[in-house]
Amino acid sequence: MDQQTTERTETTRRRRGPVRRFVRFAFYALLVVGAIFLGGFLYFADVVAALQPPDRPKADAIVVLTGGFQRIDQAVELLKSGAGERLLISGVNPSTSGSQIRRNTQTPRDLFDCCVDIGRQAIDTIGNANETARWARGRGYGRVLVVTNNYHMPRSLLELRRAAPDIEFIAFPVVNSDLKTSNWLSNPMALKTILLEYIKTVAATVRDALGAGRSNGLRADLGGTGT
């Protein structure tokens, strides 16, 4: 090998050195991030699986975050039992009437008319939190029972406490499937639901930590201020 070839080889090695170090660093960094993500996900799933409703729920009022009539049914039962004096159904589609909700939940008319409020402004969980905060403050409630699915509860409480740190929110999770006894990791739908909710919860946590801006999650045409 002549001197010119040797020099070219050494030059190529010097150029490849930093690239190889960068690729190696990026690979290990991805491994660390992946391990943290996986560990956080498993911890999140464990927290969700351990959520249980209180034995004797009692608060000033109740809010249910829409997402299925099972949640609303549970909230109505709490209202009937006296767990709260009034119920807010947050995030109702504007095209859904109160009479439809009353019929679907088989709520007595007198109870529905006197003690159930329907919120139609919220379009997402942030909107649920802001809608609930306005409602609770407007009526002077200091303790509110929160009814939503167990997997949705951590992010719901995060947004609610951010919107109204002066109000105590008490979790009343609705358990659709028992994550403790079922092999949910082998269930594609359950795995997708928990994973997506975990990602949304992490994003909400990072957003708050960075103080990033966000929309208020309310319909501008129904009294919200928009984005």
Coordinates of C-alpha atoms in Angstrom, one line a residue:
M1 CA 0.0 0.0 0.0
D2 CA 1.5 3.3 -1.1
Q3 CA 1.6 6.4 1.1
Q4 CA -1.3 8.1 -0.7
T5 CA -3.6 5.2 -0.1
T6 CA -2.5 5.0 3.5
E7 CA -3.3 8.7 4.0
R8 CA -6.7 8.3 2.4
T9 CA -7.5 5.3 4.7
E10 CA -6.4 7.3 7.8
T11 CA -8.5 10.2 6.7
T12 CA -11.6 8.0 6.2
R13 CA -11.1 6.5 9.7
R14 CA -10.9 9.9 11.3
R15 CA -14.1 10.9 9.6
R16 CA -15.9 7.8 10.6
G17 CA -14.8 8.0 14.2
P18 CA -17.2 10.8 15.3
V19 CA -20.0 9.4 13.3
R20 CA -19.6 6.0 14.9
R21 CA -19.5 7.6 18.4
F22 CA -22.6 9.6 17.6
V23 CA -24.5 6.5 16.3
R24 CA -23.4 4.5 19.4
F25 CA -24.5 7.3 21.7
A26 CA -27.8 7.6 20.0
F27 CA -28.4 3.9 20.2
Y28 CA -27.8 3.8 24.0
A29 CA -29.8 6.9 24.5
L30 CA -32.7 5.3 22.7
L31 CA -32.3 2.2 24.9
V32 CA -32.5 4.3 28.0
V33 CA -35.5 6.3 26.8
G34 CA -37.2 3.1 25.8
A35 CA -36.6 1.5 29.2
I36 CA -37.9 4.6 31.0
F37 CA -41.0 4.7 28.8
L38 CA -41.7 1.0 29.3
G39 CA -41.1 1.2 33.0
G40 CA -43.4 4.3 33.2
F41 CA -46.1 2.5 31.2
L42 CA -46.1 -0.6 33.5
Y43 CA -46.2 1.7 36.5
F44 CA -49.1 3.6 35.0
A45 CA -51.0 0.4 34.3
D46 CA -50.4 -0.8 37.8
V47 CA -51.7 2.4 39.3
V48 CA -54.8 2.2 37.0
A49 CA -55.4 -1.4 38.0
A50 CA -55.3 -0.5 41.7
L51 CA -57.9 2.2 41.5
Q52 CA -61.0 1.4 43.4
P53 CA -64.1 3.5 44.2
P54 CA -64.4 4.6 47.8
D55 CA -66.6 2.5 50.0
R56 CA -68.8 5.4 51.2
P57 CA -68.4 8.2 48.7
K58 CA -69.6 11.6 49.9
A59 CA -69.0 15.0 48.5
D60 CA -70.8 18.3 47.8
A61 CA -71.5 17.3 44.2
I62 CA -70.7 14.8 41.4
V63 CA -69.3 15.3 37.9
V64 CA -69.2 12.6 35.2
L65 CA -67.0 12.9 32.2
T66 CA -68.9 11.6 29.1
G67 CA -67.6 8.7 27.2
G68 CA -70.3 6.1 27.6
F69 CA -73.6 5.6 29.4
Q70 CA -72.0 3.2 31.9
R71 CA -70.2 6.2 33.4
I72 CA -73.4 8.3 33.5
D73 CA -75.4 5.4 35.0
Q74 CA -72.9 5.1 37.8
A75 CA -73.0 8.9 38.4
V76 CA -76.8 8.8 38.5
E77 CA -76.7 6.0 41.1
L78 CA -74.4 8.1 43.2
L79 CA -76.8 11.0 43.0
K80 CA -79.7 8.8 44.0
S81 CA -77.8 7.5 47.0
G82 CA -77.0 11.0 48.2
A83 CA -73.3 10.9 47.5
G84 CA -73.6 14.5 46.2
E85 CA -76.4 17.0 46.0
R86 CA -76.1 17.7 42.3
L87 CA -74.6 16.1 39.2
L88 CA -72.9 17.7 36.2
I89 CA -72.7 15.6 33.0
S90 CA -69.7 17.2 31.3
G91 CA -68.9 17.1 27.6
V92 CA -72.3 16.2 26.2
N93 CA -72.7 16.4 22.5
P94 CA -74.8 19.5 21.6
S95 CA -77.1 17.3 19.5
T96 CA -77.9 15.1 22.5
S97 CA -81.0 16.3 24.5
G98 CA -81.5 16.0 28.2
S99 CA -84.6 13.8 27.6
Q100 CA -82.4 11.3 25.7
I101 CA -80.0 11.1 28.5
R102 CA -82.8 10.7 31.1
R103 CA -84.4 7.9 29.1
N104 CA -81.2 6.1 28.4
T105 CA -80.2 6.2 32.1
Q106 CA -83.7 5.6 33.3
T107 CA -83.4 8.5 35.7
P108 CA -86.6 9.6 37.4
R109 CA -87.9 12.8 35.9
D110 CA -88.1 14.7 39.2
L111 CA -84.5 13.8 40.1
F112 CA -83.2 14.7 36.6
D113 CA -85.1 18.0 36.5
C114 CA -84.0 19.2 39.9
C115 CA -80.5 18.0 40.3
V116 CA -78.8 17.2 36.9
D117 CA -76.9 19.8 34.9
I118 CA -75.8 19.1 31.3
G119 CA -72.5 20.7 30.1
R120 CA -72.1 20.9 26.4
Q121 CA -69.0 23.2 26.1
A122 CA -66.2 20.6 26.7
I123 CA -64.7 18.9 23.7
D124 CA -61.9 17.1 25.5
T125 CA -60.5 16.3 28.9
I126 CA -59.1 19.8 29.3
G127 CA -62.5 21.2 28.4
N128 CA -64.1 18.8 31.0
A129 CA -61.8 20.3 33.6
N130 CA -62.6 23.9 32.8
E131 CA -66.3 23.2 32.5
T132 CA -66.3 21.5 35.8
A133 CA -64.3 24.2 37.5
R134 CA -66.7 26.9 36.3
W135 CA -69.7 24.9 37.4
A136 CA -68.3 24.0 40.9
R137 CA -67.1 27.5 41.7
G138 CA -70.4 29.0 40.5
R139 CA -72.3 26.8 42.9
G140 CA -69.8 27.0 45.7
Y141 CA -68.8 23.4 45.8
G142 CA -65.5 22.5 47.5
R143 CA -65.5 18.7 47.2
V144 CA -66.5 17.0 43.9
L145 CA -66.7 13.3 43.1
V146 CA -65.2 12.5 39.7
V147 CA -66.7 9.6 37.7
T148 CA -64.9 8.3 34.7
N149 CA -63.2 5.1 33.5
N150 CA -60.3 3.9 35.6
Y151 CA -57.7 4.3 32.8
H152 CA -58.9 7.9 32.2
M153 CA -58.8 8.9 35.9
P154 CA -55.1 9.9 36.3
R155 CA -55.2 12.4 33.4
S156 CA -58.7 13.7 34.4
L157 CA -57.5 14.5 38.0
L158 CA -54.4 16.1 36.6
E159 CA -56.4 18.5 34.4
L160 CA -59.1 19.1 37.1
R161 CA -56.6 20.0 39.8
R162 CA -54.8 22.3 37.4
A163 CA -58.0 24.0 36.5
A164 CA -59.2 24.3 40.0
P165 CA -56.5 23.7 42.7
D166 CA -58.8 25.2 45.3
I167 CA -61.4 22.3 44.9
E168 CA -60.9 18.8 46.2
F169 CA -61.6 16.2 43.6
I170 CA -62.3 12.6 44.7
A171 CA -61.9 9.7 42.3
F172 CA -64.7 7.3 41.6
P173 CA -63.3 5.1 38.9
V174 CA -65.6 3.0 36.7
V175 CA -63.9 -0.3 36.1
N176 CA -64.8 -1.8 32.7
S177 CA -62.3 -4.6 33.0
D178 CA -60.4 -5.9 35.9
L179 CA -56.7 -5.2 34.9
K180 CA -55.5 -7.1 38.0
T181 CA -57.0 -10.5 37.1
S182 CA -57.2 -10.3 33.3
N183 CA -54.3 -10.7 31.0
W184 CA -54.8 -7.3 29.4
L185 CA -51.3 -7.3 27.8
S186 CA -52.6 -10.0 25.4
N187 CA -55.8 -8.1 24.6
P188 CA -54.9 -5.7 21.7
M189 CA -57.9 -3.3 22.4
A190 CA -57.1 -3.1 26.1
L191 CA -53.4 -2.6 25.5
K192 CA -54.0 0.1 22.9
T193 CA -56.4 1.9 25.2
I194 CA -54.0 1.9 28.2
L195 CA -51.0 2.8 26.0
L196 CA -52.8 5.7 24.3
E197 CA -54.0 7.1 27.7
Y198 CA -50.5 6.7 29.1
I199 CA -49.0 8.7 26.2
K200 CA -51.6 11.4 26.7
T201 CA -50.9 11.6 30.4
V202 CA -47.2 11.9 29.9
A203 CA -47.8 14.6 27.3
A204 CA -50.1 16.5 29.7
T205 CA -47.5 16.2 32.5
V206 CA -44.6 17.4 30.3
R207 CA -46.8 20.3 29.0
D208 CA -47.5 21.5 32.5
A209 CA -43.8 21.1 33.6
L210 CA -42.8 23.3 30.6
G211 CA -45.6 25.7 31.1
A212 CA -46.6 25.3 27.5
G213 CA -49.7 27.0 26.2
R214 CA -52.9 25.0 25.4
S215 CA -56.4 25.5 24.3
N216 CA -59.2 25.6 26.9
G217 CA -61.0 22.7 25.4
L218 CA -64.3 24.5 25.1
R219 CA -66.6 25.2 22.2
A220 CA -66.4 28.8 21.3
D221 CA -69.9 28.8 19.9
L222 CA -71.3 27.7 23.2
G223 CA -69.7 30.2 25.5
G224 CA -66.1 29.1 25.5
T225 CA -63.4 31.5 24.5
G226 CA -61.9 29.2 22.0
T227 CA -58.2 28.6 21.5

